[in-house]
Short mmCIF file of C-alpha atoms in Angstrom, two decimals:
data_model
loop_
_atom_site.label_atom_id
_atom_site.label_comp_id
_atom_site.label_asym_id
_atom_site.label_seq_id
_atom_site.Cartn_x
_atom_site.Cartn_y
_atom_site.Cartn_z
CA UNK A 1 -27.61 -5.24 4.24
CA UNK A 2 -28.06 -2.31 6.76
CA UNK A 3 -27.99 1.40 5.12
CA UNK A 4 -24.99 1.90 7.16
CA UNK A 5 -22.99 -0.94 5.72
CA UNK A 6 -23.78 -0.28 1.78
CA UNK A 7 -21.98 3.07 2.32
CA UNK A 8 -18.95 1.16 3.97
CA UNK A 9 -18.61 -1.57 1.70
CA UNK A 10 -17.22 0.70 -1.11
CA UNK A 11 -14.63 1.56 1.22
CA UNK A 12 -14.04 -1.79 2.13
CA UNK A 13 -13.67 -3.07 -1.03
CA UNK A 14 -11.21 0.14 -2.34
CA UNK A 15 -9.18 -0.94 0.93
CA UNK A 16 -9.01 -4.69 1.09
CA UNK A 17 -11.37 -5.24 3.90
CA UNK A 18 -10.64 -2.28 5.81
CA UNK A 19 -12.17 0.57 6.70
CA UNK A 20 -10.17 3.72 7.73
CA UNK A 21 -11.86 6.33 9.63
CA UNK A 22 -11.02 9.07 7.74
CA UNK A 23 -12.90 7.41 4.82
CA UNK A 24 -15.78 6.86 6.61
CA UNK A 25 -15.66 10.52 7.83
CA UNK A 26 -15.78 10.97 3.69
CA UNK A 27 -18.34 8.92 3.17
CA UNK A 28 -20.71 10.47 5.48
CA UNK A 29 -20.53 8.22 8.35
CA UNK A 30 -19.16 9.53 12.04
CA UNK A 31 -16.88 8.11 13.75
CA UNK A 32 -18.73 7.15 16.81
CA UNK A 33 -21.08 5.69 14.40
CA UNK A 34 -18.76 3.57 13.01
CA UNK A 35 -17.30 2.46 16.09
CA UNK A 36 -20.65 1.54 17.71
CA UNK A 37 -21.45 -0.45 14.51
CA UNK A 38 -17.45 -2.16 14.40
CA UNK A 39 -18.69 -2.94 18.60
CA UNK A 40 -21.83 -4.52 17.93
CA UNK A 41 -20.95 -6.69 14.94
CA UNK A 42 -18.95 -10.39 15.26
CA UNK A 43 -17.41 -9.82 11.68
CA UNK A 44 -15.23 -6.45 12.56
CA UNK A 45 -12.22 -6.00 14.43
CA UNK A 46 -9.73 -3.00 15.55
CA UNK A 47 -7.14 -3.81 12.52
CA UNK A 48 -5.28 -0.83 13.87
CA UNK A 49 -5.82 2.49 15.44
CA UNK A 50 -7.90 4.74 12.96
CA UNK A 51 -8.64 1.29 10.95
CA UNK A 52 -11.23 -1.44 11.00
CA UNK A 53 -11.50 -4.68 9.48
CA UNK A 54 -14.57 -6.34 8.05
CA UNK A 55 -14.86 -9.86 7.09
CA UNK A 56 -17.57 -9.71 4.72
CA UNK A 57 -17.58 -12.06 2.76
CA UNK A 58 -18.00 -9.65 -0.71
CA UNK A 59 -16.03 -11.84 -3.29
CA UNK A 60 -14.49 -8.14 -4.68
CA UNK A 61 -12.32 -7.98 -1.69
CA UNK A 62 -8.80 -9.25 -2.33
CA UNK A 63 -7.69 -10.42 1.09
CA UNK A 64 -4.37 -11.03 -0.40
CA UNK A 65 -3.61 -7.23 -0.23
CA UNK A 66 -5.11 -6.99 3.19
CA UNK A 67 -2.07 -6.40 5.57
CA UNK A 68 -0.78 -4.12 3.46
CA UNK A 69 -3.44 -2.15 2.47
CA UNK A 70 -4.09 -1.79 6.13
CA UNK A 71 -0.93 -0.13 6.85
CA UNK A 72 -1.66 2.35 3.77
CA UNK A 73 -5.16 2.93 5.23
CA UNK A 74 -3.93 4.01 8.38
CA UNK A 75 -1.00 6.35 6.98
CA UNK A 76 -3.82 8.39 5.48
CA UNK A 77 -5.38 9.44 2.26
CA UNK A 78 -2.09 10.87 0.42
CA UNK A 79 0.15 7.83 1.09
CA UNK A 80 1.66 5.49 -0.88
CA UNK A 81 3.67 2.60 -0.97
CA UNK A 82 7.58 3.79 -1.76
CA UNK A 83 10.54 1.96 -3.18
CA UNK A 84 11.50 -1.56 -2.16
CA UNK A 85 7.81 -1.93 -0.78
CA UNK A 86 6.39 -1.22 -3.99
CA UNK A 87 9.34 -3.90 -5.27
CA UNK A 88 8.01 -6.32 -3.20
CA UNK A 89 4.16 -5.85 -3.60
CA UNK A 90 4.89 -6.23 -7.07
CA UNK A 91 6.55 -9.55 -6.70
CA UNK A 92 10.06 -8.19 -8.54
CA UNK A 93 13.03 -9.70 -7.49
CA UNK A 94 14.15 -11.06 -4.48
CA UNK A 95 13.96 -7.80 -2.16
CA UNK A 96 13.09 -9.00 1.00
CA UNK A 97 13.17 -5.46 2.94
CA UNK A 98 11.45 -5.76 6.55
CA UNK A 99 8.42 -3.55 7.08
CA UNK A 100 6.77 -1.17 4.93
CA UNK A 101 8.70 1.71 3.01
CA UNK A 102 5.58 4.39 2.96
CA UNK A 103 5.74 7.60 1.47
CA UNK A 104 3.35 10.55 3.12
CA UNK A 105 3.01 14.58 3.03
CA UNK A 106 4.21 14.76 6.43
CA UNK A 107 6.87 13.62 9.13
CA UNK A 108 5.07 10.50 11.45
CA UNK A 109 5.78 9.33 14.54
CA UNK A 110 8.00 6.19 14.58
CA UNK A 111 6.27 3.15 14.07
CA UNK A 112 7.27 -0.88 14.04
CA UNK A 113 7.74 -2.24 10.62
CA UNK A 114 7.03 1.21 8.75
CA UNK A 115 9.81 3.41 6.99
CA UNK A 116 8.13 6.82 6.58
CA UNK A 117 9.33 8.49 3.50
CA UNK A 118 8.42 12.18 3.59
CA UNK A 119 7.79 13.42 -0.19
CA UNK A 120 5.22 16.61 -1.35
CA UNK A 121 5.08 14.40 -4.22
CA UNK A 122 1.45 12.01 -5.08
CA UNK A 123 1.30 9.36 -7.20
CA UNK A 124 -1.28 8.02 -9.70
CA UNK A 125 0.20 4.91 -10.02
CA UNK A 126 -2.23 1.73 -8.75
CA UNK A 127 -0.74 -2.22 -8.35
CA UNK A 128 -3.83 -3.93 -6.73
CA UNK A 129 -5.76 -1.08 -5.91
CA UNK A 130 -3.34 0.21 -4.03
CA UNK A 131 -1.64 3.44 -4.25
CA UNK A 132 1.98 3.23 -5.11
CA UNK A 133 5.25 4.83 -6.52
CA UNK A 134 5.58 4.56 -10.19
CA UNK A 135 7.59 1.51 -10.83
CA UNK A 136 10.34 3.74 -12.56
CA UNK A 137 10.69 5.16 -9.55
CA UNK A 138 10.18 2.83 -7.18
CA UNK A 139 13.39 0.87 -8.78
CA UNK A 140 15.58 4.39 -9.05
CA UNK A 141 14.28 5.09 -5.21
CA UNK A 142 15.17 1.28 -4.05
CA UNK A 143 18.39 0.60 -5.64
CA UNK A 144 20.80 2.52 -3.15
CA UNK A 145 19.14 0.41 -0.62
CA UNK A 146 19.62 -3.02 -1.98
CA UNK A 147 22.86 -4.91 -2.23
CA UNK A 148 23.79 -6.12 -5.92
CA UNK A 149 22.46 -9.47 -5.82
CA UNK A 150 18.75 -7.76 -5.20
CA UNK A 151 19.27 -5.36 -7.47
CA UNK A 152 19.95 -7.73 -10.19
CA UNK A 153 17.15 -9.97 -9.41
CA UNK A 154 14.88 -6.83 -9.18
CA UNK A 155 16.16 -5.98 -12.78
CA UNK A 156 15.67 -8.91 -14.20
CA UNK A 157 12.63 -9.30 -13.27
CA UNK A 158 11.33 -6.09 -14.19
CA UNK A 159 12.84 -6.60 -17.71
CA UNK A 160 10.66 -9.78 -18.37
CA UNK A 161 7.33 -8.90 -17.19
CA UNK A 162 7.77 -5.34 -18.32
CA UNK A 163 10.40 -5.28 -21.89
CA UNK A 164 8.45 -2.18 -22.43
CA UNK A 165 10.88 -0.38 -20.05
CA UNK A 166 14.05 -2.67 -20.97
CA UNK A 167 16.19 0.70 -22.37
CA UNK A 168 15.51 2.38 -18.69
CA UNK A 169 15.74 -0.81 -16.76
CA UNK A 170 19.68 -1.20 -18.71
CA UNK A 171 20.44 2.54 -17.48
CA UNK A 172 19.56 2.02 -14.64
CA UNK A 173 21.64 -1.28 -14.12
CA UNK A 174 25.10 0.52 -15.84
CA UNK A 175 24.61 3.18 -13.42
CA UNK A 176 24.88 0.26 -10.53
CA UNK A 177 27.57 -2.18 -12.60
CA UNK A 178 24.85 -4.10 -13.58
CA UNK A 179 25.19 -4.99 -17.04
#
């Protein structure tokens, strides 16, 4: 393995086989570096502007997390999955909200399939390796946006694979009818 690609595979392993730019710029390695290398090799592609993909075949990489770890990757270091996204990464309930719900320091430009969510706030919370909205609040922030029948099934779900939380999770449900 070239020099070069031992101080991107961390990266690409933290990001699901991607490699943003602005963690390569971390990392030590330019960005016209990294774009000649990305050019010249059969295994990386232009994911997305400011984002590459390499399909190494390192068995840490979970490619299940891919897409959506790309779309994190690009909306920069602070930002995290928000709300029903986080819902829906997490496989609870039956949320089925289009696009991506991410939360960043600052306003974006519009894009397809992402709903920026501008917050100061940062999260600690990991699902995957991937930076996300406490699950408390993920299910306080997504519950004006889904209709009953999601928010029950989101509920319910949380309450078995998390009883931890049940007294919360039944708060939050009498606050919505949900008993």
């Amino acid at each position: 393995m070239k020099k070069l690609e031992q101080k991107l595979l961390p990266i690409a392993r933290k990001w699901a086989g991607n490699i943003p730019v602005w963690a390569a710029r971390e990392a030590g390695v330019e960005a016209s570096t990294l774009r000649h290398w990305a050019k010249d090799n059969p295994d990386v592609e232009n994911g997305t502007r400011g984002v590459y993909v390499w399909y190494t075949d390192d068995d840490k990489i979970d490619w299940d997390v891919c897409e959506t770890a790309r779309y994190l990757a690009k909306a920069g270091k602070d930002a995290f999955l928000w709300g029903p996204s986080v819902l829906e990464f997490m496989e609870l309930g039956d949320v089925g909200e289009p696009g991506f719900y991410i939360a960043v320091p600052t306003r974006r430009y519009p894009q397809l399939s992402v709903k920026w969510v501008v917050t100061k706030k940062k999260t600690r919370s990991k699902y995957k390796g991937m930076p996300i909205q406490s699950l408390k609040d993920a299910i306080v922030s997504s519950m004006p946006i889904l209709d009953d029948d999601k928010r029950r099934t989101v509920l319910d779900d949380a309450a078995q694979r998390y009883p931890r939380i049940k007294d919360f999770l039944r708060k939050v449900g009498a606050e919505y009818g949900i008993e």
